[in-house]
Amino acid sequence: MNSSQRSSSGASLSPRSPSSSQPFLSVSVSDPVKLGNGVQAYISYRVITKTNFPEYQGPEKIVIRRYSDFVWLRDRLFEKYKGIFIPPIPEKSAVEKFRFSAEFIEMRRQALDVFVNRIASHHELRQSEDLRTFLQAEEETMERLRSHETGIFKKPSDLMQIFKDVQSKVSDVVLGKEKPVEESDAEYEKLKRYIFELENHLAEAQKHAYRLVKRHRELGQSLSDFGKAVKLLGASEGNALGKAFSELGMKSEILSVKLQKEAQELLMSFEEPLKDYVRAVQSIKATIAERANAFRRQCELAETMKLKEINLDKLMLIRSDKVAEAEREYHELKAESEQATKTFETIVKLMNEEIGRFQEQKTLDMGIAFHEFAKGQARLANGIADAWRSLLPKLEACSSSQ
Amino acid sequence: MMNQDHVLHASQDDEMESLVLHDDNGNGNGNGNDSSGNIQQPSQSPKSPFNSFLDPPSYAEAIFTSFDSNGHDQTLEQSSRSGTGSGSGSESDCMQISVSDPQEEQELTNSLVPGGSSYHTYLITTRTGKSEVGVRRRFREVVTLSERLSEAYRGYVIPVRPEKSSVERKVMQKEEFVEQRRVALEKYLRKLVSHPVIGKSEELRLFLEVQGKLPLMRTTDVASRMLDGAVRLPRQLFGSESVAVDLNDVTQPARSGRDLLRIFKELKQSVTNDWGAAKPLVVEEDREFMDKKDKLMEFEQQLSNVSQQAESLVKFQQDMGETMGELGLAFVKLTKFESEEAEFESQRVRAADMRNVATAAVKASRLYRELNTQTIKHLDKLHEYLGTMLAINNAFSDRSSALLTVQTLSSELASLHSRIEKLEVAASRIFGGDKTRMRKIEELKEAVRVTESAKICADREYERIKENNRSELERIDKERQSDFQNMLRGFVVNQAGYAEKMAAVWEKLAEETSTYSSNNS
């Protein structure tokens, strides 16, 4: 299935069709550049769009965007496309921002690239006007929109807080702590429980994956220290044995480098996908909360409408002159209620479609991650084995010269 | 002694892992205890909730032994160098020592304290060819043995006995402490037995064979010796008695409680000498000795450094294994969860993938643990040689004290001669002689004769000790070379072997997930 390619367009591209006949939208996020000083430093990214969509300004467009622009896009999509699982973005890390190590920047770039491409691959989200704005607008326009939105949608950190509130609210609802109306759909209940439990399991796996990265670094450092000490011992020995020690020490240092390298690989190809999975599940939880809100609204409006209807009948019976007004209000309410029902039903329908797609996508994403994990560990183990094996003839030589 | 606790400690997770891979959990501590590195025969454990989620292990993969450099099973090497220290290896020479069966016994004293104190005895079994002797000894007797050996075999590099370690005794659990001591005693006795000279000593034989109380005298018996006034030699030096010198006393270093005055004398001498350096004699030979000593000190420092780093390395290897295991368990849980909750086929596929990851991670984790057990054994040699360095230092101080004795006697002789000279000069001025002075001169001349014989003894002793030092250093150097070579080889072979096994585990997982490879469309 072609949708496995993260950076390709969503539409299946048959190799021989000319690019203009099939609609495609392809985005890349690259070239991170550090701008600004001190506390106000930030990273800007180059976003390149290649498309043949008629709504777009042209076949290719390049813009400069920063992290908060991506956040803006995510928020807008979340507002407009209720029911769809909006792809997650990497967390805003207040601490690492100041350090901005090369690895951190690359990881963030990769995550943002994945984010935009998932949107571009989603058959509904890719039609979004906000996406078009994001991909094409001038920097000044983006800045205006971004600061305008922060007034309403608040800073990302606050949004995180809202997310958390929503999560706790949703769990309250699921656990039946609150009184408000709930859907009585058994299957949906099952889904909700599944999502909540899944997050826990995934978080644990991710935690251990992160620790594993750390262990690689620690072992690497230890091998380096060990190698140095062994070399010194070799120097004070002097003879053939001393040479053997020196060789051992040098090999240790080589292996230390391999371990550090693998640690970074592990972080990017295994731990990050797991973290991404967790974020995706959290995004689903936000959608669950939206659905609950929509359901509640629908019920409230239905209730209110009933009351209004009863009131209207009463007024009509007594031939009050308030009837006209009441009638008008009733019709308004009816329209609203129908709208709310429609919103809710759309969410339900979308979610049903999304969940299947989500499962498929995740199997694919994790499959790739597992494969990279296995390859990396195998590569490391083979490197270690080769290094030590290559030392053996040298050791033999040292002992035979006794 | 490297801390093996973290290897042998069985956590709850160990049990889970064992269930997961269907290993026999009956040994309680899993694999850590098995020094040969063999995994026990895996068997089904029907109560495990994870049974159905992981494939039973391929036995061919699971069972293996650790290899030393010659490809020999390392377990055979465990009954190592007892009695084959000089490489003779003949049946009759081969003595195998084991220390076992610690038992608590009550102190039979006339103590006023009711209940009394208790101590432990250990069964020491010596197997020579077909015959076997067993004796019970307590630690105090081991201390006595070690002290007697130090006295009798000056200049030799005698293995250092286990410590009395009163602090550890208070802190550790009794069983743990007793077990630790048992192991240490076994190691110590085995080392003694494999020493080419000490192994044949009478003292050791008595210790190993004579039932009941050890027939070796304790040497630090302060009270009686002091009151005995057994300070014959110094009295001679002060010239108050003409008692025949027990030349044996000359050949012993001055000890506290026994030769207080002698110590005092030698102390005075050593102050002029620069204590412990033994350098006033500008004899070429001594310079060579000093160089060697410096080199050894440098070596010891580096060795200690490496030993420390080795301990860290082991710890981090351990941590890696643990975290890998925890990761595996997390995936086991995920697999179970997704399988049970599966609504979509893609979930089932993912559950299967996760199960493969879990299996690989758990296997790798166990490989790390076994690698570590082996690494500890190899690198423990470093620790052992630190002990040897200590023993070498003791042999060197034997030499220093012998030299000090020689120098004390020399300078004593010199001062006697000069006193005689002075007296003779003074006496010659008085016609007819001075009765008192003449008598004094005679006494001094007698002292000179005695001191001269003592010095001859001391010289001989010093030379003997020097030769012991030299031959021992030569022997140890050779042993060290081969020991370290084996250690290096063993360490490297192990690391390589386990890395290859781990590579196989991960390659299998890569194979199982190859459908997701970017090479496939």
Short mmCIF file of N, CA and C in Angstrom, two decimals, chain A residues 6 106-107 110 209 213 261-276 364-377 379:
data_model
loop_
_atom_site.label_atom_id
_atom_site.label_comp_id
_atom_site.label_asym_id
_atom_site.label_seq_id
_atom_site.Cartn_x
_atom_site.Cartn_y
_atom_site.Cartn_z
N ARG A 6 5.66 7.88 4.14
CA ARG A 6 5.24 9.05 4.92
C ARG A 6 5.30 10.33 4.13
N GLU A 106 16.73 17.96 14.78
CA GLU A 106 16.43 17.00 13.71
C GLU A 106 15.19 16.18 14.05
N MET A 107 15.07 15.78 15.31
CA MET A 107 13.91 15.00 15.70
C MET A 107 12.64 15.81 15.52
N GLN A 110 11.76 16.18 11.88
CA GLN A 110 11.19 14.94 11.35
C GLN A 110 9.73 14.81 11.77
N ALA A 209 11.59 2.34 26.41
CA ALA A 209 12.38 2.61 25.21
C ALA A 209 13.33 3.77 25.46
N VAL A 213 17.59 3.85 25.57
CA VAL A 213 18.49 4.81 24.92
C VAL A 213 19.55 5.27 25.91
N LYS A 261 26.40 6.01 18.92
CA LYS A 261 25.70 6.20 17.65
C LYS A 261 24.36 5.47 17.65
N GLU A 262 24.41 4.23 18.14
CA GLU A 262 23.18 3.43 18.16
C GLU A 262 22.15 4.05 19.09
N ALA A 263 22.63 4.67 20.17
CA ALA A 263 21.71 5.32 21.10
C ALA A 263 20.88 6.37 20.36
N GLN A 264 21.52 7.14 19.53
CA GLN A 264 20.82 8.18 18.80
C GLN A 264 19.84 7.57 17.80
N GLU A 265 20.30 6.53 17.12
CA GLU A 265 19.43 5.82 16.18
C GLU A 265 18.18 5.33 16.86
N LEU A 266 18.40 4.71 18.02
CA LEU A 266 17.32 4.15 18.80
C LEU A 266 16.31 5.22 19.16
N LEU A 267 16.84 6.39 19.53
CA LEU A 267 15.98 7.48 19.94
C LEU A 267 15.09 7.91 18.78
N MET A 268 15.68 8.01 17.60
CA MET A 268 14.93 8.57 16.48
C MET A 268 14.03 7.54 15.80
N SER A 269 14.52 6.30 15.69
CA SER A 269 13.73 5.34 14.91
C SER A 269 12.83 4.44 15.74
N PHE A 270 13.01 4.44 17.05
CA PHE A 270 12.20 3.53 17.86
C PHE A 270 11.43 4.28 18.94
N GLU A 271 12.15 5.07 19.72
CA GLU A 271 11.49 5.74 20.82
C GLU A 271 10.53 6.81 20.32
N GLU A 272 10.97 7.56 19.32
CA GLU A 272 10.13 8.63 18.78
C GLU A 272 8.83 8.11 18.19
N PRO A 273 8.87 7.06 17.37
CA PRO A 273 7.60 6.50 16.89
C PRO A 273 6.66 6.07 18.01
N LEU A 274 7.23 5.53 19.09
CA LEU A 274 6.38 5.14 20.22
C LEU A 274 5.74 6.37 20.84
N LYS A 275 6.54 7.42 20.97
CA LYS A 275 6.02 8.64 21.53
C LYS A 275 4.92 9.21 20.62
N ASP A 276 5.17 9.13 19.35
CA ASP A 276 4.21 9.59 18.34
C ASP A 276 2.88 8.84 18.49
N LEU A 364 1.28 -0.18 10.55
CA LEU A 364 2.34 0.13 9.58
C LEU A 364 3.49 0.90 10.24
N ASP A 365 3.10 1.98 10.94
CA ASP A 365 4.12 2.82 11.58
C ASP A 365 4.97 2.01 12.55
N MET A 366 4.30 1.21 13.36
CA MET A 366 5.04 0.44 14.36
C MET A 366 5.86 -0.65 13.70
N GLY A 367 5.31 -1.24 12.64
CA GLY A 367 6.07 -2.26 11.92
C GLY A 367 7.40 -1.71 11.44
N ILE A 368 7.35 -0.51 10.88
CA ILE A 368 8.58 0.12 10.42
C ILE A 368 9.52 0.37 11.60
N ALA A 369 8.96 0.87 12.67
CA ALA A 369 9.77 1.16 13.86
C ALA A 369 10.44 -0.10 14.39
N PHE A 370 9.67 -1.18 14.45
CA PHE A 370 10.22 -2.44 14.95
C PHE A 370 11.34 -2.92 14.04
N HIS A 371 11.11 -2.78 12.77
CA HIS A 371 12.10 -3.24 11.82
C HIS A 371 13.40 -2.46 11.98
N GLU A 372 13.28 -1.15 12.09
CA GLU A 372 14.47 -0.32 12.28
C GLU A 372 15.17 -0.65 13.59
N PHE A 373 14.38 -0.89 14.61
CA PHE A 373 14.92 -1.27 15.91
C PHE A 373 15.74 -2.54 15.77
N ALA A 374 15.14 -3.54 15.13
CA ALA A 374 15.83 -4.81 14.97
C ALA A 374 17.11 -4.64 14.17
N LYS A 375 17.01 -3.88 13.10
CA LYS A 375 18.19 -3.68 12.25
C LYS A 375 19.30 -2.98 13.02
N GLY A 376 18.92 -1.96 13.77
CA GLY A 376 19.92 -1.22 14.53
C GLY A 376 20.61 -2.07 15.57
N GLN A 377 19.83 -2.84 16.30
CA GLN A 377 20.42 -3.69 17.33
C GLN A 377 21.31 -4.77 16.70
N ARG A 379 22.86 -4.53 13.86
CA ARG A 379 24.05 -3.84 13.37
C ARG A 379 25.03 -3.63 14.51
#
